[in-house]
PDB file of C-alpha atoms in Angstrom:
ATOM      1  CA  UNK A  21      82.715 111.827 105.371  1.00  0.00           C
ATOM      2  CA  UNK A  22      82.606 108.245 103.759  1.00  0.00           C
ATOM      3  CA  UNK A  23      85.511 105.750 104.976  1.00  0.00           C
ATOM      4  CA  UNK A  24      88.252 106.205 101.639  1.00  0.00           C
ATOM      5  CA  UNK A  25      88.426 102.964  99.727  1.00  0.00           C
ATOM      6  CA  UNK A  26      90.600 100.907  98.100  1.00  0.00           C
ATOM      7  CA  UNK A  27      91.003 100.607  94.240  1.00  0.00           C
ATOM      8  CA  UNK A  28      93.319  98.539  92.383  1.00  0.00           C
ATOM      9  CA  UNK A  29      94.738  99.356  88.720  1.00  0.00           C
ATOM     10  CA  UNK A  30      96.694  97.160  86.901  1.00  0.00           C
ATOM     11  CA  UNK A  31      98.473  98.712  83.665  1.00  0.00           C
ATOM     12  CA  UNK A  32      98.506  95.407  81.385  1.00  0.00           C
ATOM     13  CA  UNK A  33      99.038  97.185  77.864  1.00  0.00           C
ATOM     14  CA  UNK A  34     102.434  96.582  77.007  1.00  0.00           C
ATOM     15  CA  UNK A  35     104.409  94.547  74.685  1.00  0.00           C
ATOM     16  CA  UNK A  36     107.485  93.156  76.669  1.00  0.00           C
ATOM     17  CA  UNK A  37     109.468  92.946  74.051  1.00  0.00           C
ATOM     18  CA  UNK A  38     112.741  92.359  76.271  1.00  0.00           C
ATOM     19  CA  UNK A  39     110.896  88.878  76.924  1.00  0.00           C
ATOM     20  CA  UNK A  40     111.382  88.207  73.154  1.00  0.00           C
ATOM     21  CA  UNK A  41     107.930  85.883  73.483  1.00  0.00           C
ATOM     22  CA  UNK A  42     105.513  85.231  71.065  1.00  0.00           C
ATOM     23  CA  UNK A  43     103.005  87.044  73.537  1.00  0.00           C
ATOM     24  CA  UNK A  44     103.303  89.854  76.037  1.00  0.00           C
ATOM     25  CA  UNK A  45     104.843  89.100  79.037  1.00  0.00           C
ATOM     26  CA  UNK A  46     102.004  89.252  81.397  1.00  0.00           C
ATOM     27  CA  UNK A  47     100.448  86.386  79.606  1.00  0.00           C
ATOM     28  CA  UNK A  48     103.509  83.534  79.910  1.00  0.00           C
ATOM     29  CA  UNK A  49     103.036  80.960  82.206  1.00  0.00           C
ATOM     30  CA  UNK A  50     103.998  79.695  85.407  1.00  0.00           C
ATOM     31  CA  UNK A  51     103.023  76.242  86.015  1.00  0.00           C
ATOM     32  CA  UNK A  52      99.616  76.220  84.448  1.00  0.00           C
ATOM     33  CA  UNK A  53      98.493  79.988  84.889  1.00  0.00           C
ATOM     34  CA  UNK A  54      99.334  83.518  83.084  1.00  0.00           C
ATOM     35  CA  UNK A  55     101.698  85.763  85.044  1.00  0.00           C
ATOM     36  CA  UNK A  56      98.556  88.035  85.244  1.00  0.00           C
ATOM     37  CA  UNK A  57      95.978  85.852  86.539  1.00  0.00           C
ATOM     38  CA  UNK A  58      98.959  84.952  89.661  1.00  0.00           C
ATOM     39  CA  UNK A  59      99.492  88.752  90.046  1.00  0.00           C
ATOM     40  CA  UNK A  60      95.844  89.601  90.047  1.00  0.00           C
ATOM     41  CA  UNK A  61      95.178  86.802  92.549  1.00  0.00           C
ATOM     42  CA  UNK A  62      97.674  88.037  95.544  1.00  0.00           C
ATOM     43  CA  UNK A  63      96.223  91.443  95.532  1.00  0.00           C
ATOM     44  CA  UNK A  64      92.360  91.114  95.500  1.00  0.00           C
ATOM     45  CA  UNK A  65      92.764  87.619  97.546  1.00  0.00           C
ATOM     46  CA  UNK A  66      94.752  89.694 100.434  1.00  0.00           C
ATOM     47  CA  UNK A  67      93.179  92.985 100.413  1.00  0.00           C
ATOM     48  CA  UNK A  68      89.423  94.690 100.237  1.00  0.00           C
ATOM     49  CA  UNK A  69      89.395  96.230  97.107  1.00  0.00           C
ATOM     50  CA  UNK A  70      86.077  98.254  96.037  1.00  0.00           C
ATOM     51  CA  UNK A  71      87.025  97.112  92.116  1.00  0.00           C
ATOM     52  CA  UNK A  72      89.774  96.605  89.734  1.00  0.00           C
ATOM     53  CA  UNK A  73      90.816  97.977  86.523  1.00  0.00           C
ATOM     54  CA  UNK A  74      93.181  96.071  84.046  1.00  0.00           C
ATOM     55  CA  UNK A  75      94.423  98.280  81.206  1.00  0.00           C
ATOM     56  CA  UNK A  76      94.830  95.849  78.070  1.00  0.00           C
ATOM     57  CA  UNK A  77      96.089  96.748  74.838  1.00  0.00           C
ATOM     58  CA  UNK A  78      94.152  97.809  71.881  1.00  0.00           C
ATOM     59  CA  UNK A  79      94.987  94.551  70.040  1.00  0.00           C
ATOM     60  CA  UNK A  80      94.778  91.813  73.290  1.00  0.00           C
ATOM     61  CA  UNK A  81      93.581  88.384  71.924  1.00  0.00           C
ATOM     62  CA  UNK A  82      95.029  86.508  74.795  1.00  0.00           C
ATOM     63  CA  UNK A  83      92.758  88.193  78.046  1.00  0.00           C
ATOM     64  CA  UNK A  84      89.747  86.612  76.919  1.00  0.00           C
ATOM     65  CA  UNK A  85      91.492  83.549  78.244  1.00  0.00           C
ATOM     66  CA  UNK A  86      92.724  84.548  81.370  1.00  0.00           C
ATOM     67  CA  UNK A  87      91.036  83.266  84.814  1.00  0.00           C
ATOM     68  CA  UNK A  88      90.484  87.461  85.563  1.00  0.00           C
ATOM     69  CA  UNK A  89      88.495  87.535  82.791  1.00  0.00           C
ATOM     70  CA  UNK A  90      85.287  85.923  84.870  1.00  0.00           C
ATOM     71  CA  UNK A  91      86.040  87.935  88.166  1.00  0.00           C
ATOM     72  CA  UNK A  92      83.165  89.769  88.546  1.00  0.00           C
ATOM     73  CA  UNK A  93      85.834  92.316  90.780  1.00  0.00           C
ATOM     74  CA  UNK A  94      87.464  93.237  87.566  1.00  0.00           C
ATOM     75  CA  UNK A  95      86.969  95.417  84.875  1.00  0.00           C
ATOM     76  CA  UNK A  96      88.949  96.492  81.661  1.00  0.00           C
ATOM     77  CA  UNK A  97      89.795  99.516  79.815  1.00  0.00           C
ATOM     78  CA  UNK A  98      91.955 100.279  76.917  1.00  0.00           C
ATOM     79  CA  UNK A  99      95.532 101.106  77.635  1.00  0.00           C
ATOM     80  CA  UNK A 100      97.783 103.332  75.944  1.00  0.00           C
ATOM     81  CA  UNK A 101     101.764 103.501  74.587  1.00  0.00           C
ATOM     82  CA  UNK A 102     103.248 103.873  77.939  1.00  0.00           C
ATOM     83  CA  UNK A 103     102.400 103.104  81.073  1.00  0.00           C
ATOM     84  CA  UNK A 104     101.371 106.576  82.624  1.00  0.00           C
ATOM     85  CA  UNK A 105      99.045 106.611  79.673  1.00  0.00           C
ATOM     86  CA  UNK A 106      97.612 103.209  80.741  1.00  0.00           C
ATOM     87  CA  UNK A 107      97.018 103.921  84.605  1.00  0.00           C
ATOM     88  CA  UNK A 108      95.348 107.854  83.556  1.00  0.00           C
ATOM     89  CA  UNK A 109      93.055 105.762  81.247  1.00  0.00           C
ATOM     90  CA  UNK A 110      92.441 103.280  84.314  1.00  0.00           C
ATOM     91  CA  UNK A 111      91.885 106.427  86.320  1.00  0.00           C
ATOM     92  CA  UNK A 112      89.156 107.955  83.907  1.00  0.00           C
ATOM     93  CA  UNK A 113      87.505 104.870  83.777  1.00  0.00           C
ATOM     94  CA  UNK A 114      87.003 104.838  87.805  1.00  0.00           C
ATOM     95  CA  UNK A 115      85.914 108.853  87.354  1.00  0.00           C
ATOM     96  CA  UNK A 116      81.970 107.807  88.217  1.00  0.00           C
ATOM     97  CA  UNK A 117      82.868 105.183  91.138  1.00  0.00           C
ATOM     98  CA  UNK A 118      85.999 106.452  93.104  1.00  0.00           C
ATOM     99  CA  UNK A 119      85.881 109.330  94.954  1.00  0.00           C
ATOM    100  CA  UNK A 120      88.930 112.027  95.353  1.00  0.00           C
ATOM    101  CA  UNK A 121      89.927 110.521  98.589  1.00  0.00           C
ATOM    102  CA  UNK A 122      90.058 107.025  97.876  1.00  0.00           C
ATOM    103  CA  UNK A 123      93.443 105.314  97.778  1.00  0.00           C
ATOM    104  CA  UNK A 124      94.739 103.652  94.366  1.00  0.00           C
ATOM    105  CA  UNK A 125      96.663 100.880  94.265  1.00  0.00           C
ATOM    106  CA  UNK A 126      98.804 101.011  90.852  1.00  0.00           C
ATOM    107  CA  UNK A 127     100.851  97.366  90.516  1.00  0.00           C
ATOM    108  CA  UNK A 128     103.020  95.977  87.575  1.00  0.00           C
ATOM    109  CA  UNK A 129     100.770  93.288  85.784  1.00  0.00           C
ATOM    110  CA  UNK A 130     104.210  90.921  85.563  1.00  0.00           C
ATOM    111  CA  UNK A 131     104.824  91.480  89.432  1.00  0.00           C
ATOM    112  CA  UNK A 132     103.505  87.707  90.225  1.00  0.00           C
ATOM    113  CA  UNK A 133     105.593  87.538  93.468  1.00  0.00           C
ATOM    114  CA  UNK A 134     104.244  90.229  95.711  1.00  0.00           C
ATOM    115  CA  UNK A 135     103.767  88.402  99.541  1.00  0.00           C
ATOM    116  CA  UNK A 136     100.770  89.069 100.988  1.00  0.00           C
ATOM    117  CA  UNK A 137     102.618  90.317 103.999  1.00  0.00           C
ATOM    118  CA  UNK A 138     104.169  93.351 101.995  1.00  0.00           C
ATOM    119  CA  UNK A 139     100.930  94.309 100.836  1.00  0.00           C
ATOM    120  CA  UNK A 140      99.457  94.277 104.640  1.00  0.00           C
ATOM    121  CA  UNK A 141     102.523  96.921 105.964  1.00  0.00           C
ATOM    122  CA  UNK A 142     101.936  98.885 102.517  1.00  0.00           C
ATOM    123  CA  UNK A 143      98.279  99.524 103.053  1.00  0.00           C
ATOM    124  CA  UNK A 144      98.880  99.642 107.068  1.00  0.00           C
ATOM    125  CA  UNK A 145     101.798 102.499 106.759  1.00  0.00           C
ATOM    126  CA  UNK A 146      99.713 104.593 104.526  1.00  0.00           C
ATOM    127  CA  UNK A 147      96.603 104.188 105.315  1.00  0.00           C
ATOM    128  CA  UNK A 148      97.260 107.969 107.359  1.00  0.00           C
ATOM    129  CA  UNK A 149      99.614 109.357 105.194  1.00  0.00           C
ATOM    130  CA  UNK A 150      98.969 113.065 103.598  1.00  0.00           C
ATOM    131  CA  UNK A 151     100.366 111.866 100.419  1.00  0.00           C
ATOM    132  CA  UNK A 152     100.893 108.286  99.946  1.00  0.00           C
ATOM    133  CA  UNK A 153     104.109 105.513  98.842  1.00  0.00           C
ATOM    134  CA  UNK A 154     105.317 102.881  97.393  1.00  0.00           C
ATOM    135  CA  UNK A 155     107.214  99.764  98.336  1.00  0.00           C
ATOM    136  CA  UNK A 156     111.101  99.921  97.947  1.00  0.00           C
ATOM    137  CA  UNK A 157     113.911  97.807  98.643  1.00  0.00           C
ATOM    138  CA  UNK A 158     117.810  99.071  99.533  1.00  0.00           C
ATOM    139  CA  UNK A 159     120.215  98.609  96.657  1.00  0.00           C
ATOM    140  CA  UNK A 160     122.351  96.068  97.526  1.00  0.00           C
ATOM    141  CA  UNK A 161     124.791  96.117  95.299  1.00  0.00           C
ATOM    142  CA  UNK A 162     127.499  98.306  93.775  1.00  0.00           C
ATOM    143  CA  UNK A 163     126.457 100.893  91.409  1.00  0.00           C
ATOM    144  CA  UNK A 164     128.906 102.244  88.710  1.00  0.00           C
ATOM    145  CA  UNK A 165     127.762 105.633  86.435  1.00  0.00           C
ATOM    146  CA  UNK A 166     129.515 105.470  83.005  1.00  0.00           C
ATOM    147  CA  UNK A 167     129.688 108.742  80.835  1.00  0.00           C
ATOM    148  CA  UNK A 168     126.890 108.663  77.879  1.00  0.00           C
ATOM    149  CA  UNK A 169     127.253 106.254  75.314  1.00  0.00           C
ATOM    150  CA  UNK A 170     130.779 104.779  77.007  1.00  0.00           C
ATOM    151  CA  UNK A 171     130.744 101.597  78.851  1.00  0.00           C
ATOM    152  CA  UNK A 172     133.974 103.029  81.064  1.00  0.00           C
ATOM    153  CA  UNK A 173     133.474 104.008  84.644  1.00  0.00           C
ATOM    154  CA  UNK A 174     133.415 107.281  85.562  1.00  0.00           C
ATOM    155  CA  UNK A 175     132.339 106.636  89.172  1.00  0.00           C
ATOM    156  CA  UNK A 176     131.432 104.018  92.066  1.00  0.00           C
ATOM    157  CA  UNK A 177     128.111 105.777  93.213  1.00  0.00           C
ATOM    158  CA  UNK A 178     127.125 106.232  96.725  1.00  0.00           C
ATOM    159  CA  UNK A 179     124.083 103.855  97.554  1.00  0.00           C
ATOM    160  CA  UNK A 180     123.964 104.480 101.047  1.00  0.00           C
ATOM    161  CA  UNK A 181     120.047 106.718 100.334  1.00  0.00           C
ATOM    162  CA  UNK A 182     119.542 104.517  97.277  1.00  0.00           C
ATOM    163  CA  UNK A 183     116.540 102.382  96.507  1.00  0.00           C
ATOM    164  CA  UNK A 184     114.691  99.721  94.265  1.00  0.00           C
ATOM    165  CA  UNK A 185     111.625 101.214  93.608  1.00  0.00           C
ATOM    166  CA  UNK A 186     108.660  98.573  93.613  1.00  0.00           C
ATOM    167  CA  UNK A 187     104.684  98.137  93.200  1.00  0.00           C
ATOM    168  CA  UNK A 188     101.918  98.716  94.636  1.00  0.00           C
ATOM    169  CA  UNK A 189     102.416 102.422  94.742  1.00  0.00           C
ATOM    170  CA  UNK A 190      99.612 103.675  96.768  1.00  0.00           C
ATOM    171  CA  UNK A 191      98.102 107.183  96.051  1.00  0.00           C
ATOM    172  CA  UNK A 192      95.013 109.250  96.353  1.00  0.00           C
ATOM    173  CA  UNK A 193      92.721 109.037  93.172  1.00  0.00           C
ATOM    174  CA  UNK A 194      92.374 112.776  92.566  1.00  0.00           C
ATOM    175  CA  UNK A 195      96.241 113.459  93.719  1.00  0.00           C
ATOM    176  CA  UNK A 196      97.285 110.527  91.016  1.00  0.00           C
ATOM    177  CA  UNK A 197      95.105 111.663  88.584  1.00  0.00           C
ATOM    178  CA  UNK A 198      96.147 115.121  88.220  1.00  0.00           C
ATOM    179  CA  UNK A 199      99.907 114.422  88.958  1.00  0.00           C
ATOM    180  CA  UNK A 200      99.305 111.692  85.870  1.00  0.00           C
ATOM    181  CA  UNK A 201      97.847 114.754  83.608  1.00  0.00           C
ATOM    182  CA  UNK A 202     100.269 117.531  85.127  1.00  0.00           C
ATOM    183  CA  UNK A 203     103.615 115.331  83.829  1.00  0.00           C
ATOM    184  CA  UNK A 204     101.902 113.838  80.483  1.00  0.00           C
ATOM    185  CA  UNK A 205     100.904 117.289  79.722  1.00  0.00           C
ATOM    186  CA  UNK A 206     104.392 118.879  80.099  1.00  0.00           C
ATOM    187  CA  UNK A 207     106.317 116.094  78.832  1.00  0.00           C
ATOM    188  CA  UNK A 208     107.474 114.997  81.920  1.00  0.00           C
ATOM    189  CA  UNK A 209     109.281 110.884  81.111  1.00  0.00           C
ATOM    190  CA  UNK A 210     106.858 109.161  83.892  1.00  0.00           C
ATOM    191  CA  UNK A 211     108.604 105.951  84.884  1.00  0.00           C
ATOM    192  CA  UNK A 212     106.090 105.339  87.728  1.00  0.00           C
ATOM    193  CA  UNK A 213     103.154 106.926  89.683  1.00  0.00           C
ATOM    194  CA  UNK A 214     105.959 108.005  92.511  1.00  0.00           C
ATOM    195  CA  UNK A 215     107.991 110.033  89.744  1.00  0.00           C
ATOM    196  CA  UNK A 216     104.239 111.319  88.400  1.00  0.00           C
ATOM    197  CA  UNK A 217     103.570 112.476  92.153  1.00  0.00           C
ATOM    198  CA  UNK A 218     107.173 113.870  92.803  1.00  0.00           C
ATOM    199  CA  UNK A 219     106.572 116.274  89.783  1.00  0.00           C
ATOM    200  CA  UNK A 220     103.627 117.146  91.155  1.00  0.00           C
ATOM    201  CA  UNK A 221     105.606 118.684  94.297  1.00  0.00           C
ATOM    202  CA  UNK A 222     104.415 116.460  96.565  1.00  0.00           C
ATOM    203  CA  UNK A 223     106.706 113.766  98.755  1.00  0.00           C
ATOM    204  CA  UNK A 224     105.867 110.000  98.835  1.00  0.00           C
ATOM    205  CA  UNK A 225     107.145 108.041 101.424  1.00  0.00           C
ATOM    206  CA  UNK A 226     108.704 104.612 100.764  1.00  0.00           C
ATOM    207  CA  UNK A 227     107.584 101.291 102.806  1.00  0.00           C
ATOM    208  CA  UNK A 228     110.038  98.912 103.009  1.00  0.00           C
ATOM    209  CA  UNK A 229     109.399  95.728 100.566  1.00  0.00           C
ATOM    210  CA  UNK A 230     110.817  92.148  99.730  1.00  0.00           C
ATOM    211  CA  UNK A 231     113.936  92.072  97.591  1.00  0.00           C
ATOM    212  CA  UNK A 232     111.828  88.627  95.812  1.00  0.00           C
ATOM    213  CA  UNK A 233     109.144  90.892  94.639  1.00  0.00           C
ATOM    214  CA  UNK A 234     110.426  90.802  91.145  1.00  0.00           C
ATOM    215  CA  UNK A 235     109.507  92.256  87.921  1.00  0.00           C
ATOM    216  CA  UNK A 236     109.246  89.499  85.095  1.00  0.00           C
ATOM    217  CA  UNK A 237     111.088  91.371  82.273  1.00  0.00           C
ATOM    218  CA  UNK A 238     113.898  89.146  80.528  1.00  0.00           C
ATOM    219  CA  UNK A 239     113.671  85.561  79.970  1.00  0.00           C
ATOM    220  CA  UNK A 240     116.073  84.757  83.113  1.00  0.00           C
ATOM    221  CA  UNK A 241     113.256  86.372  85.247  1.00  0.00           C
ATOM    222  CA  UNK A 242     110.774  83.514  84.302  1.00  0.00           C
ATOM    223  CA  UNK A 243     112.483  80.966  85.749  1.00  0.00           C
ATOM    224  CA  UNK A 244     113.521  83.167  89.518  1.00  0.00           C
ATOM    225  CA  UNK A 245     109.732  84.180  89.491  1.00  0.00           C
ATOM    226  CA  UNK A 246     108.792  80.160  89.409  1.00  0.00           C
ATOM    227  CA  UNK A 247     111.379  79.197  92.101  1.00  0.00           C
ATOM    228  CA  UNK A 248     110.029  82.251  94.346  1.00  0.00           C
ATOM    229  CA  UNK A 249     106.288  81.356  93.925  1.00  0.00           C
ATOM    230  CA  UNK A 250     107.073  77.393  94.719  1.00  0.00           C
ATOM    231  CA  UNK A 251     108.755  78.620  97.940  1.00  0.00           C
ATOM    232  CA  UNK A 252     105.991  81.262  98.706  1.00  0.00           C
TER     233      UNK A 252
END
């Protein structure tokens, strides 16, 4: 049996509209380069991917423009409303090149701050693994539940087991795909390939990651992700 390979899909569709930009988020700039060019850059420049899929929205006029755009590594496909929608698409269009066994690497496309070192333990922790992960940080800090619709405390919750959940989330194609399917099928809210996989029955294990590895979502973010890619 063939060595498994790597694969790396990058769900690009949506609109950000927490950002409140005139563009979606993965195309805003730090320094002189999109969000999504920097993200795309410290995965296939630190890992040996086979390819790359980028699922773009029906409407993108700004990828055309992007450095990815002329990386012969990377391909695109046609995302959908939500996200699980965008990596199944992804997955289809790998159908005739990845094989069941292959790992897929599924990361946010405004995740510009992922160190190369994370991505080095992800890949080394799992490379074995019956099922697959993701990278995860410890909550840190206090966590209060509220009853619905009420902004009054009902509870301090215990975060002693409690965790960030992060990308890359690393999975087999095959296992992904159907878990993807499975959850989309049934109605199943998929918030990420992890919670896609856990429906599925199946147990992920979590690799500890970098607090800094960020998710560019509200304007406050743009500014933290520049100060952590200056230090990096």
């Amino acid at each position: 049996m063939s060595k498994p390979r790597y694969w790396l899909i990058v769900p690009a569709a949506g609109s950000g509209q927490r950002m409140k930009a005139d563009c979606p988020k993965q195309y805003l700039r730090l320094g002189q380069r999109f969000i999504l060019d920097i993200t795309l850059s410290c995965l296939l420049d630190n890992a040996a991917f086979a390819g790359c899929v980028v699922a773009t929205g029906p409407n993108d006029q700004w990828w055309p423009e992007t450095e990815a755009s002329k990386d012969r590594r990377i391909t695109t496909c046609i995302g959908g409303a939500e996200r699980a929608e965008s990596v199944l698409a992804a997955l289809d269009a790998l159908s005739d090149r990845a094989n069941d066994d292959d790992w897929v690497l599924v990361h946010d496309a405004a995740r510009p701050c992922l160190h190369a070192d994370d991505l080095a333990h992800l890949l080394t922790e799992l490379k074995n693994h019956p099922v697959g992960g993701l990278l995860a940080t410890p909550v840190a800090d206090t966590l209060k539940r509220t009853g619905p619709g009420s902004h009054e405390v009902e509870a301090t919750v215990d975060r002693r087991d409690l965790w960030r959940a992060l990308t890359p989330q690393m999975f087999r194609f095959l296992a992904l795909k159907q878990a993807l399917e499975s959850a989309i099928n049934s109605g199943y809210p998929v918030t990420d390939e992890s919670s896609a996989i856990e429906f599925a029955g199946q147990i992920p294990c979590i690799v500890e990651g970098r607090p800094d590895n960020i998710k560019v979502t509200v304007p406050a973010d743009l500014a933290l992700a520049g100060f952590i890619l200056e230090r990096k």
